């Protein structure tokens, strides 16, 4: 599964908003309590009589005792909100069953049985969007993690694997297309205008990978020939009016299939691969075997309606779900504590794929930016947890940046330590050894150890310990050698006061500033609390370039002179190190300025160093514009928040925002001519020119600096870009800048944008997001008005995220000193909780930062959390997040 990425403002503040039913305490589930299920369910047959308001489900389970467990005389089948119609055992109706909460207990006396259960559900009333639900007149499913139990009674856990045979029947007019997992084996006409289809999936799978779709859909189809010469029919299913925007998705799928063969040796294993786009969806997409269900946001794209970043996101998510066919479906998770087994590994695989498609350096910076904006705050806050958690109340709350993104970083470190070829031997062994199984993170680590010949005994701490390590760096010169002293500190996190040192691989080089010589890179591994490494010098005035390529997900604490950082920003041969030096220069200055630690003279000095570094970025002809656009972005306010809230010091979002804006204005003024000549050059580049992408990125960045330094000029330039735009990237970039300005043209262009795209839900989502993220002084009132707009509905997760998740990631509005922003988000949580608890709970973490913020705002945030906690009947999802946020 892919978490729906919270809306981002791709061109200015890359803030990823985090994220993201009983009144008594829901039970805590612990990893150490795992026990295999006492029954095997090798086969299941499902009959669906489909209707939007009433769907009847008959399931036939073949069950047999699991010889590896203690025999039991009952079977417990999980359910959630089901209406039970009948139970049969071995063909005979029985009435000796009982209910335990929502679960069904059926007595069984022999070694093997057939159980038949009939239930009825109302998909149109399913606002949680878990299980079988109605969306725009079609029926679709979402079963990960625990949605299948909302369809029928079943051992709804990932270690029970079954082969599925499914018959679906329904109105031919309402549901002309009937899709399920696997291959279609039969179809026909029924009575009264109905038709039916039978599907069979030969690969045993857990219930969370079940999927069904019925609706009025059309497909963009193409054949893919696998490495062994088999032909696979690939279909992208959408509503008729969306068909023209599906070519990119289909091409992305074919590229993913080919890449996985070449890079990991993995071939697809069915004759059919279906992707269906759905507009009501909690997540980004879901990897159901042979039938992926996608949020429309990650399928539909054309230059008029989607930005370059949207194109990348479609390609990345299509790849992610496809790669799950091996890392997730063929080998699944034993229990949900092992979620990172499939998600961490699959995120790494999709990141490597995107690097190969679009270039390693920029993709790496983007991934690190997301990690820092979404995962670092999680790791430093009350919701911190290891990538393999030890306990949970509601598993939906653990689809986190920690499990996904840090999980990917941890596996990336294994790859860095073993080297690419040996890592491949490790993954080959993993796929061979565990194919068809429900495995654990430990199984994965052992396979990499055996296959790649690596000792990972101490490395396992990365799976056990939460918290982002900080590496302190100092050095001295001894003759021809640089003595590099490194020290690691892993902060205490909830439930984990003491930490063990972890192996931390760091690609490192020692350059010489005075003779501009670049040293040779080597990989060092810090595995003790403190360690010293001897490195060769490249000349006098050594400058250490460390954690190049961001080999380890850590915070590096080094005190480099400004001159050294300017040198690294301009000259380092590692692009990531260059980016990092610039960020460090800006972070150090902004945090000190926001903390009131700088004299006026120090401010001037700090700004001029940053200006010089920026000048070298703006004027370096050797730099590709895509990278230049990346380097031009200042650290996000979320990241600055993290950097400021260290030790005893609290973050002050008001001061951070003011200082960051002031720096933008200073850069815009001092580099005005460089910015403008850059803009003029980029404006000449045509949309489909290979250099077009970089040019578009740079242009909008120039507008961002102009908005801070010369708002009138920026309004004029942005309006011009908006009017002239022949693509969404330019149009959205211009509108984003206009949204933050107090200019009459702002209203005109917002209206023009809205009218142009009325009826296109994904673009109207952008219209919401741009306004919710804006730096306009009246942003709170604007968001309130947008919620009253007829296009707003709290029932559509994309729309809710587009408005409110964007607003929760708007440092200006959300952290308004009055507390109105906090209250607005708390109100959203309370309104959403009864309808869609999974989405409601994702809004809690922004408020959970209260302990690390200055006292005035902290009290306001805490009061909102307490107001939520006091409400009776909260969902398990929201209850868990709120209570953890208050307990810390
Ligand atoms: Zn996934």
XYZ file of N, CA and C in Angstrom, residues 312 355 358-369 549 568-570 572-583 613-614 616-634 678 681-682 690-699 701 705:
198
model
N 5.731 12.447 -11.790
C 6.686 11.626 -11.030
C 5.963 10.767 -9.997
N 15.147 6.759 -9.312
C 16.520 7.257 -9.549
C 16.990 6.874 -10.941
N 14.971 8.998 -13.575
C 15.034 10.463 -13.608
C 16.359 11.059 -13.154
N 17.300 10.208 -12.732
C 18.569 10.756 -12.258
C 18.658 10.631 -10.755
N 19.809 10.147 -10.298
C 19.954 9.777 -8.891
C 19.979 10.980 -7.957
N 20.718 12.027 -8.345
C 21.006 13.095 -7.388
C 19.741 13.831 -6.937
N 18.914 14.251 -7.887
C 17.726 15.022 -7.522
C 16.741 14.148 -6.750
N 16.563 12.909 -7.198
C 15.642 12.003 -6.524
C 16.073 11.764 -5.079
N 17.380 11.639 -4.876
C 17.872 11.408 -3.520
C 17.549 12.606 -2.623
N 17.735 13.795 -3.149
C 17.435 14.999 -2.353
C 15.938 15.044 -2.019
N 15.101 14.736 -3.002
C 13.648 14.736 -2.748
C 13.290 13.741 -1.638
N 13.889 12.548 -1.701
C 13.561 11.536 -0.695
C 14.018 11.963 0.696
N 15.174 12.587 0.763
C 15.679 13.027 2.063
C 14.805 14.168 2.602
N 14.354 15.019 1.703
C 13.499 16.119 2.140
C 12.202 15.582 2.747
N 25.753 11.490 -0.252
C 24.652 10.690 -0.801
C 23.624 10.325 0.262
N 32.022 23.855 0.123
C 31.339 22.585 -0.183
C 30.133 22.826 -1.099
N 29.381 23.877 -0.815
C 28.184 24.167 -1.624
C 28.570 24.435 -3.079
N 29.709 25.055 -3.283
C 30.104 25.400 -4.645
C 30.890 24.294 -5.327
N 31.822 20.720 -3.960
C 31.840 19.285 -3.650
C 31.424 18.475 -4.886
N 32.069 17.299 -5.080
C 31.722 16.472 -6.243
C 30.534 15.551 -5.954
N 30.021 15.569 -4.743
C 28.814 14.811 -4.440
C 27.644 15.798 -4.381
N 26.645 15.603 -5.250
C 25.552 16.583 -5.321
C 24.812 16.709 -4.006
N 24.639 15.566 -3.347
C 23.914 15.653 -2.088
C 24.697 16.482 -1.070
N 26.006 16.289 -1.037
C 26.840 17.039 -0.086
C 26.772 18.541 -0.367
N 26.662 18.875 -1.627
C 26.540 20.272 -2.020
C 25.238 20.865 -1.492
N 24.173 20.125 -1.740
C 22.854 20.527 -1.233
C 22.897 20.680 0.288
N 23.498 19.686 0.935
C 23.541 19.655 2.394
C 24.284 20.860 2.959
N 25.394 21.228 2.323
C 26.182 22.359 2.817
C 25.357 23.645 2.750
N 24.625 23.798 1.661
C 23.770 24.983 1.525
C 22.670 25.000 2.581
N 22.066 23.837 2.784
C 21.014 23.738 3.786
C 21.563 24.077 5.170
N 26.846 31.872 -1.516
C 26.613 30.472 -1.892
C 25.501 30.396 -2.942
N 24.441 31.171 -2.748
C 23.350 31.177 -3.718
C 23.807 31.711 -5.070
N 26.661 31.421 -6.399
C 27.399 30.389 -7.144
C 26.444 29.345 -7.734
N 25.335 29.090 -7.033
C 24.336 28.144 -7.552
C 23.611 28.747 -8.773
N 23.265 30.019 -8.668
C 22.487 30.646 -9.747
C 23.312 30.809 -11.018
N 24.638 30.953 -10.854
C 25.453 31.294 -12.024
C 26.328 30.138 -12.513
N 26.241 28.971 -11.858
C 27.077 27.831 -12.255
C 26.521 27.218 -13.552
N 27.218 27.439 -14.659
C 26.725 26.957 -15.954
C 26.748 25.437 -16.069
N 27.590 24.812 -15.260
C 27.708 23.356 -15.353
C 26.522 22.654 -14.687
N 25.735 23.403 -13.933
C 24.656 22.793 -13.159
C 23.409 22.612 -14.019
N 22.800 21.431 -13.902
C 21.536 21.154 -14.566
C 20.418 21.926 -13.840
N 19.443 22.443 -14.581
C 18.415 23.282 -13.951
C 17.541 22.512 -12.963
N 17.356 21.225 -13.204
C 16.561 20.449 -12.250
C 17.240 20.463 -10.891
N 18.567 20.280 -10.908
C 19.321 20.327 -9.660
C 19.375 21.755 -9.125
N 19.534 22.723 -10.025
C 19.590 24.118 -9.574
C 18.288 24.480 -8.830
N 17.155 24.065 -9.398
C 15.864 24.353 -8.764
C 15.791 23.753 -7.364
N 16.369 22.573 -7.236
C 16.387 21.888 -5.940
C 17.256 22.666 -4.945
N 18.426 23.079 -5.409
C 19.372 23.780 -4.537
C 18.841 25.156 -4.129
N 17.962 25.713 -4.944
C 17.430 27.051 -4.647
C 16.421 27.061 -3.501
N 15.956 25.886 -3.080
C 14.939 25.863 -2.022
C 15.577 25.972 -0.649
N 15.099 26.905 0.138
C 15.567 27.011 1.522
C 14.988 25.859 2.337
N 18.170 34.535 -15.069
C 17.837 33.106 -15.047
C 16.405 32.890 -15.555
N 16.149 33.364 -19.316
C 16.695 32.226 -20.066
C 15.712 31.054 -20.030
N 15.162 30.766 -18.842
C 14.277 29.605 -18.698
C 12.956 29.808 -19.437
N 13.876 18.767 -23.678
C 14.387 17.965 -22.547
C 14.785 18.838 -21.346
N 15.148 20.082 -21.597
C 15.531 20.969 -20.497
C 14.319 21.673 -19.879
N 13.111 21.372 -20.403
C 11.916 22.103 -19.976
C 11.573 21.927 -18.504
N 11.755 20.730 -18.047
C 11.418 20.415 -16.669
C 12.210 21.259 -15.682
N 13.521 21.289 -15.893
C 14.386 22.083 -15.020
C 14.026 23.559 -15.119
N 13.745 24.016 -16.342
C 13.425 25.427 -16.556
C 12.165 25.820 -15.782
N 11.162 24.937 -15.816
C 9.909 25.245 -15.099
C 10.145 25.321 -13.592
N 10.982 24.433 -13.106
C 11.261 24.410 -11.668
C 11.956 25.706 -11.250
N 12.938 26.104 -12.028
C 13.704 27.316 -11.714
C 12.808 28.559 -11.781
N 11.961 28.635 -12.809
C 11.110 29.824 -12.978
C 10.257 30.069 -11.736
N 10.749 28.994 -8.736
C 11.601 29.386 -7.606
C 11.942 30.867 -7.666
N 11.154 33.968 -4.686
C 12.038 34.984 -4.098
C 11.548 36.387 -4.430
